[in-house]
mmCIF file of C-alpha atoms in Angstrom:
data_model
loop_
_atom_site.group_PDB
_atom_site.id
_atom_site.type_symbol
_atom_site.label_atom_id
_atom_site.label_comp_id
_atom_site.label_asym_id
_atom_site.label_seq_id
_atom_site.Cartn_x
_atom_site.Cartn_y
_atom_site.Cartn_z
ATOM 1 C CA UNK A 1 75.450 20.099 113.360
ATOM 2 C CA UNK A 2 77.331 18.121 110.468
ATOM 3 C CA UNK A 3 78.428 14.672 111.402
ATOM 4 C CA UNK A 4 82.495 14.827 111.703
ATOM 5 C CA UNK A 5 84.531 12.528 109.017
ATOM 6 C CA UNK A 6 85.496 9.045 110.429
ATOM 7 C CA UNK A 7 88.804 9.200 110.849
ATOM 8 C CA UNK A 8 91.580 6.526 112.470
ATOM 9 C CA UNK A 9 94.203 6.931 114.494
ATOM 10 C CA UNK A 10 96.924 4.566 114.854
ATOM 11 C CA UNK A 11 98.672 4.207 118.177
ATOM 12 C CA UNK A 12 101.495 2.428 119.011
ATOM 13 C CA UNK A 13 102.006 1.854 122.721
ATOM 14 C CA UNK A 14 104.117 0.111 125.376
ATOM 15 C CA UNK A 15 102.599 -3.492 126.291
ATOM 16 C CA UNK A 16 102.075 -2.179 130.144
ATOM 17 C CA UNK A 17 99.756 0.083 128.738
ATOM 18 C CA UNK A 18 97.313 -2.231 126.768
ATOM 19 C CA UNK A 19 94.599 -2.551 129.546
ATOM 20 C CA UNK A 20 94.604 0.909 130.633
ATOM 21 C CA UNK A 21 94.480 2.250 126.967
ATOM 22 C CA UNK A 22 91.644 0.146 125.760
ATOM 23 C CA UNK A 23 89.433 1.177 129.027
ATOM 24 C CA UNK A 24 90.048 4.939 127.956
ATOM 25 C CA UNK A 25 89.442 3.874 124.395
ATOM 26 C CA UNK A 26 86.029 3.152 125.901
ATOM 27 C CA UNK A 27 85.919 6.494 127.057
ATOM 28 C CA UNK A 28 87.029 8.422 123.811
ATOM 29 C CA UNK A 29 84.338 7.098 121.943
ATOM 30 C CA UNK A 30 81.762 9.329 123.747
ATOM 31 C CA UNK A 31 83.964 12.329 123.251
ATOM 32 C CA UNK A 32 84.926 11.431 119.324
ATOM 33 C CA UNK A 33 82.774 8.810 117.949
ATOM 34 C CA UNK A 34 84.174 9.272 114.665
ATOM 35 C CA UNK A 35 87.434 8.445 115.792
ATOM 36 C CA UNK A 36 88.639 4.642 115.610
ATOM 37 C CA UNK A 37 91.564 3.888 117.400
ATOM 38 C CA UNK A 38 94.099 1.284 116.121
ATOM 39 C CA UNK A 39 96.289 -0.098 118.890
ATOM 40 C CA UNK A 40 99.728 -1.823 118.446
ATOM 41 C CA UNK A 41 100.993 -2.975 121.713
ATOM 42 C CA UNK A 42 104.454 -4.279 121.953
ATOM 43 C CA UNK A 43 107.780 -3.714 123.596
ATOM 44 C CA UNK A 44 108.895 -0.189 122.973
ATOM 45 C CA UNK A 45 111.853 -0.695 121.355
ATOM 46 C CA UNK A 46 110.106 -2.947 118.914
ATOM 47 C CA UNK A 47 107.889 -0.277 118.048
ATOM 48 C CA UNK A 48 110.388 1.863 117.390
ATOM 49 C CA UNK A 49 112.030 -0.290 115.154
ATOM 50 C CA UNK A 50 108.565 -0.924 113.143
ATOM 51 C CA UNK A 51 108.466 3.008 113.154
ATOM 52 C CA UNK A 52 111.913 3.551 111.532
ATOM 53 C CA UNK A 53 111.058 0.939 109.054
ATOM 54 C CA UNK A 54 108.385 2.652 107.927
ATOM 55 C CA UNK A 55 105.392 1.582 109.544
ATOM 56 C CA UNK A 56 102.305 3.747 109.738
ATOM 57 C CA UNK A 57 102.109 5.183 113.491
ATOM 58 C CA UNK A 58 100.510 8.550 114.692
ATOM 59 C CA UNK A 59 101.259 8.300 118.032
ATOM 60 C CA UNK A 60 103.621 6.735 119.732
ATOM 61 C CA UNK A 61 103.519 6.090 123.881
ATOM 62 C CA UNK A 62 106.839 4.721 124.966
ATOM 63 C CA UNK A 63 107.739 2.801 128.294
ATOM 64 C CA UNK A 64 111.161 4.620 128.116
ATOM 65 C CA UNK A 65 112.723 7.877 127.064
ATOM 66 C CA UNK A 66 115.814 6.146 124.969
ATOM 67 C CA UNK A 67 113.172 4.420 122.659
ATOM 68 C CA UNK A 68 111.615 8.151 121.990
ATOM 69 C CA UNK A 69 115.115 10.124 121.982
ATOM 70 C CA UNK A 70 115.952 7.182 119.183
ATOM 71 C CA UNK A 71 113.373 8.708 116.656
ATOM 72 C CA UNK A 72 113.192 12.807 117.689
ATOM 73 C CA UNK A 73 115.672 14.939 116.125
ATOM 74 C CA UNK A 74 118.369 16.534 118.603
ATOM 75 C CA UNK A 75 118.255 13.962 120.548
ATOM 76 C CA UNK A 76 120.138 10.953 118.777
ATOM 77 C CA UNK A 77 123.144 11.088 116.802
ATOM 78 C CA UNK A 78 121.969 9.349 113.838
ATOM 79 C CA UNK A 79 119.496 11.990 112.155
ATOM 80 C CA UNK A 80 116.234 10.001 112.748
ATOM 81 C CA UNK A 81 113.704 13.051 112.703
ATOM 82 C CA UNK A 82 110.154 11.196 113.107
ATOM 83 C CA UNK A 83 109.094 13.042 116.408
ATOM 84 C CA UNK A 84 106.786 16.580 116.435
ATOM 85 C CA UNK A 85 108.647 17.491 119.276
ATOM 86 C CA UNK A 86 106.281 20.020 120.229
ATOM 87 C CA UNK A 87 103.781 17.648 120.694
ATOM 88 C CA UNK A 88 105.849 15.481 123.527
ATOM 89 C CA UNK A 89 105.157 15.103 126.598
ATOM 90 C CA UNK A 90 106.145 12.769 129.636
ATOM 91 C CA UNK A 91 102.878 12.228 131.385
ATOM 92 C CA UNK A 92 102.953 9.308 133.666
ATOM 93 C CA UNK A 93 105.393 7.651 135.699
ATOM 94 C CA UNK A 94 105.438 3.206 136.706
ATOM 95 C CA UNK A 95 107.744 1.342 139.243
ATOM 96 C CA UNK A 96 109.284 -1.228 138.499
ATOM 97 C CA UNK A 97 108.968 -4.306 140.858
ATOM 98 C CA UNK A 98 109.735 -7.837 141.673
ATOM 99 C CA UNK A 99 106.731 -10.349 141.560
ATOM 100 C CA UNK A 100 106.567 -13.859 142.483
ATOM 101 C CA UNK A 101 103.656 -16.580 141.681
ATOM 102 C CA UNK A 102 101.054 -17.388 144.124
ATOM 103 C CA UNK A 103 102.174 -18.663 147.281
ATOM 104 C CA UNK A 104 105.502 -17.406 146.645
ATOM 105 C CA UNK A 105 107.104 -21.046 146.752
ATOM 106 C CA UNK A 106 110.911 -20.153 146.974
ATOM 107 C CA UNK A 107 110.122 -17.560 149.659
ATOM 108 C CA UNK A 108 111.677 -14.470 147.359
ATOM 109 C CA UNK A 109 111.198 -11.468 149.474
ATOM 110 C CA UNK A 110 113.941 -9.004 147.991
ATOM 111 C CA UNK A 111 115.684 -8.162 145.090
ATOM 112 C CA UNK A 112 118.885 -9.141 146.990
ATOM 113 C CA UNK A 113 117.402 -12.822 147.281
ATOM 114 C CA UNK A 114 118.530 -12.960 143.468
ATOM 115 C CA UNK A 115 121.849 -13.502 144.486
ATOM 116 C CA UNK A 116 121.221 -16.848 146.646
ATOM 117 C CA UNK A 117 120.204 -20.120 146.528
ATOM 118 C CA UNK A 118 116.449 -19.462 146.563
ATOM 119 C CA UNK A 119 116.550 -18.827 143.074
ATOM 120 C CA UNK A 120 116.180 -21.389 140.723
ATOM 121 C CA UNK A 121 114.776 -19.001 137.699
ATOM 122 C CA UNK A 122 114.202 -15.331 137.065
ATOM 123 C CA UNK A 123 112.110 -13.903 133.947
ATOM 124 C CA UNK A 124 113.480 -10.528 132.743
ATOM 125 C CA UNK A 125 112.673 -8.527 129.383
ATOM 126 C CA UNK A 126 115.727 -8.408 127.150
ATOM 127 C CA UNK A 127 117.501 -5.454 127.070
ATOM 128 C CA UNK A 128 115.707 -3.981 124.060
ATOM 129 C CA UNK A 129 112.572 -4.098 126.170
ATOM 130 C CA UNK A 130 112.555 -0.980 128.543
ATOM 131 C CA UNK A 131 111.666 -2.763 131.622
ATOM 132 C CA UNK A 132 114.529 -5.543 130.930
ATOM 133 C CA UNK A 133 117.006 -2.357 130.661
ATOM 134 C CA UNK A 134 115.799 -1.304 134.204
ATOM 135 C CA UNK A 135 116.220 -5.223 135.375
ATOM 136 C CA UNK A 136 119.825 -4.944 134.381
ATOM 137 C CA UNK A 137 120.390 -1.972 136.189
ATOM 138 C CA UNK A 138 118.919 -3.110 139.233
ATOM 139 C CA UNK A 139 121.106 -6.109 139.425
ATOM 140 C CA UNK A 140 123.837 -3.930 138.495
ATOM 141 C CA UNK A 141 123.030 -1.694 141.328
ATOM 142 C CA UNK A 142 123.170 -4.464 143.856
ATOM 143 C CA UNK A 143 126.400 -6.168 142.374
ATOM 144 C CA UNK A 144 124.307 -9.209 140.855
ATOM 145 C CA UNK A 145 126.188 -10.466 137.874
ATOM 146 C CA UNK A 146 123.614 -10.946 134.844
ATOM 147 C CA UNK A 147 126.374 -13.086 133.112
ATOM 148 C CA UNK A 148 126.411 -15.704 136.359
ATOM 149 C CA UNK A 149 122.919 -15.864 136.152
ATOM 150 C CA UNK A 150 122.883 -16.756 132.851
ATOM 151 C CA UNK A 151 126.137 -19.491 133.125
ATOM 152 C CA UNK A 152 124.082 -20.621 135.974
ATOM 153 C CA UNK A 153 121.107 -20.968 134.000
ATOM 154 C CA UNK A 154 119.002 -18.695 136.330
ATOM 155 C CA UNK A 155 117.785 -16.164 133.812
ATOM 156 C CA UNK A 156 115.424 -16.473 130.908
ATOM 157 C CA UNK A 157 114.173 -13.659 128.801
ATOM 158 C CA UNK A 158 111.030 -12.461 127.208
ATOM 159 C CA UNK A 159 110.427 -9.830 124.712
ATOM 160 C CA UNK A 160 107.924 -7.663 126.597
ATOM 161 C CA UNK A 161 106.791 -7.157 130.097
ATOM 162 C CA UNK A 162 103.450 -9.062 129.280
ATOM 163 C CA UNK A 163 104.884 -12.015 128.473
ATOM 164 C CA UNK A 164 107.199 -11.756 132.294
ATOM 165 C CA UNK A 165 104.200 -11.095 133.914
ATOM 166 C CA UNK A 166 102.583 -14.609 132.230
ATOM 167 C CA UNK A 167 105.409 -16.386 133.296
ATOM 168 C CA UNK A 168 105.057 -15.684 136.323
ATOM 169 C CA UNK A 169 101.443 -16.119 136.911
ATOM 170 C CA UNK A 170 101.476 -19.168 135.582
ATOM 171 C CA UNK A 171 104.879 -20.304 137.969
ATOM 172 C CA UNK A 172 106.908 -21.371 135.368
ATOM 173 C CA UNK A 173 109.520 -19.024 137.011
ATOM 174 C CA UNK A 174 110.399 -18.000 140.797
ATOM 175 C CA UNK A 175 110.034 -14.320 140.413
ATOM 176 C CA UNK A 176 109.730 -12.097 137.464
ATOM 177 C CA UNK A 177 110.747 -7.980 137.196
ATOM 178 C CA UNK A 178 108.142 -6.037 135.890
ATOM 179 C CA UNK A 179 106.012 -2.780 136.336
ATOM 180 C CA UNK A 180 103.793 -2.527 139.496
ATOM 181 C CA UNK A 181 100.931 -1.498 137.071
ATOM 182 C CA UNK A 182 101.352 -5.244 135.239
ATOM 183 C CA UNK A 183 101.646 -6.986 138.682
ATOM 184 C CA UNK A 184 97.903 -5.034 139.466
ATOM 185 C CA UNK A 185 96.900 -6.177 136.513
ATOM 186 C CA UNK A 186 97.874 -9.831 136.710
ATOM 187 C CA UNK A 187 97.056 -9.917 140.154
ATOM 188 C CA UNK A 188 99.897 -11.045 141.237
ATOM 189 C CA UNK A 189 102.293 -10.589 144.642
ATOM 190 C CA UNK A 190 104.863 -8.044 144.921
ATOM 191 C CA UNK A 191 107.400 -8.802 147.131
ATOM 192 C CA UNK A 192 110.028 -5.267 146.864
ATOM 193 C CA UNK A 193 109.838 -2.136 144.922
ATOM 194 C CA UNK A 194 112.693 -0.749 143.361
ATOM 195 C CA UNK A 195 113.620 2.462 144.344
ATOM 196 C CA UNK A 196 114.954 5.423 142.188
ATOM 197 C CA UNK A 197 118.601 5.066 142.924
ATOM 198 C CA UNK A 198 118.254 1.596 141.658
ATOM 199 C CA UNK A 199 117.104 2.279 138.532
ATOM 200 C CA UNK A 200 115.998 5.922 137.870
ATOM 201 C CA UNK A 201 112.420 7.073 137.182
ATOM 202 C CA UNK A 202 110.642 5.098 135.129
ATOM 203 C CA UNK A 203 108.907 7.848 132.754
ATOM 204 C CA UNK A 204 106.315 7.403 129.772
ATOM 205 C CA UNK A 205 106.804 9.652 127.111
ATOM 206 C CA UNK A 206 104.230 10.131 124.295
ATOM 207 C CA UNK A 207 104.459 12.291 120.709
ATOM 208 C CA UNK A 208 102.675 12.511 117.913
ATOM 209 C CA UNK A 209 104.974 11.117 114.735
ATOM 210 C CA UNK A 210 105.707 12.973 111.841
ATOM 211 C CA UNK A 211 104.677 10.064 109.384
ATOM 212 C CA UNK A 212 100.782 10.428 110.602
ATOM 213 C CA UNK A 213 98.482 10.296 108.880
ATOM 214 C CA UNK A 214 96.059 12.250 110.736
ATOM 215 C CA UNK A 215 98.558 14.318 113.128
ATOM 216 C CA UNK A 216 95.457 16.859 114.840
ATOM 217 C CA UNK A 217 93.252 13.491 115.473
ATOM 218 C CA UNK A 218 96.250 11.952 116.745
ATOM 219 C CA UNK A 219 97.012 15.015 118.957
ATOM 220 C CA UNK A 220 93.442 15.143 120.309
ATOM 221 C CA UNK A 221 93.607 12.174 121.948
ATOM 222 C CA UNK A 222 96.908 12.644 123.033
ATOM 223 C CA UNK A 223 95.394 15.659 124.871
ATOM 224 C CA UNK A 224 92.479 13.437 126.097
ATOM 225 C CA UNK A 225 94.903 11.371 128.030
ATOM 226 C CA UNK A 226 95.450 14.283 130.079
ATOM 227 C CA UNK A 227 92.076 14.792 130.704
ATOM 228 C CA UNK A 228 91.259 13.737 134.630
ATOM 229 C CA UNK A 229 88.717 11.296 133.029
ATOM 230 C CA UNK A 230 91.928 9.265 131.335
ATOM 231 C CA UNK A 231 94.192 9.962 134.325
ATOM 232 C CA UNK A 232 91.949 8.328 136.635
ATOM 233 C CA UNK A 233 92.090 5.188 134.864
ATOM 234 C CA UNK A 234 95.870 5.154 134.840
ATOM 235 C CA UNK A 235 95.729 5.759 138.549
ATOM 236 C CA UNK A 236 93.484 2.945 138.971
ATOM 237 C CA UNK A 237 96.260 0.379 138.260
ATOM 238 C CA UNK A 238 99.285 2.304 139.534
ATOM 239 C CA UNK A 239 100.639 4.889 137.143
ATOM 240 C CA UNK A 240 101.562 8.054 138.545
ATOM 241 C CA UNK A 241 100.457 11.148 136.610
ATOM 242 C CA UNK A 242 103.304 13.835 135.728
ATOM 243 C CA UNK A 243 100.593 16.323 133.370
#
């Protein structure tokens, strides 16, 4: 059979997916050796903005529904129309957790401890980062005033979830609110897990973008992400498949 023509697929994906998608990319080389996967891992809000500003993106995988909705016609009030809606799927779910450094020096055990004298410094994502939005929802649900934490100098912000995890791992903060999968990948101790009534479900949507130069190849990789082989990689780090 003739060898397939080389093709590049540019994937914009939430920072929390970096380790898993890098592993899956190695699997995909066996399936489609002609395809070069080029990843850009950042906060979903940053990636959304880059797409709107004209960045080339074949496939977008967000850690939150709102960032994808901002790009899909009929899901926003801006008229933005970047998504092939018939390709959009919700394919994995994550959990939001409270993670602490080794030995947990401040003995923080629950989200409620963030309102006590145990806390000196908490790290969360900024409000343009899905995990940051989830963090604010959790604090609000528990009646913890983020403005008071800011006033007391007890909160610091990061531009994506990986930065939050790194600050916790380095012991630069007492704790951080991150995804269960990032806690697993970074080897962090999880002391509490948010329930759905605290921040809703953490669903990751994915879709092919209309500015894709290779939409068929992008859709083929998206289809591969729903195979048992790929989903096993997601499950191994704590994601729950939805497809």
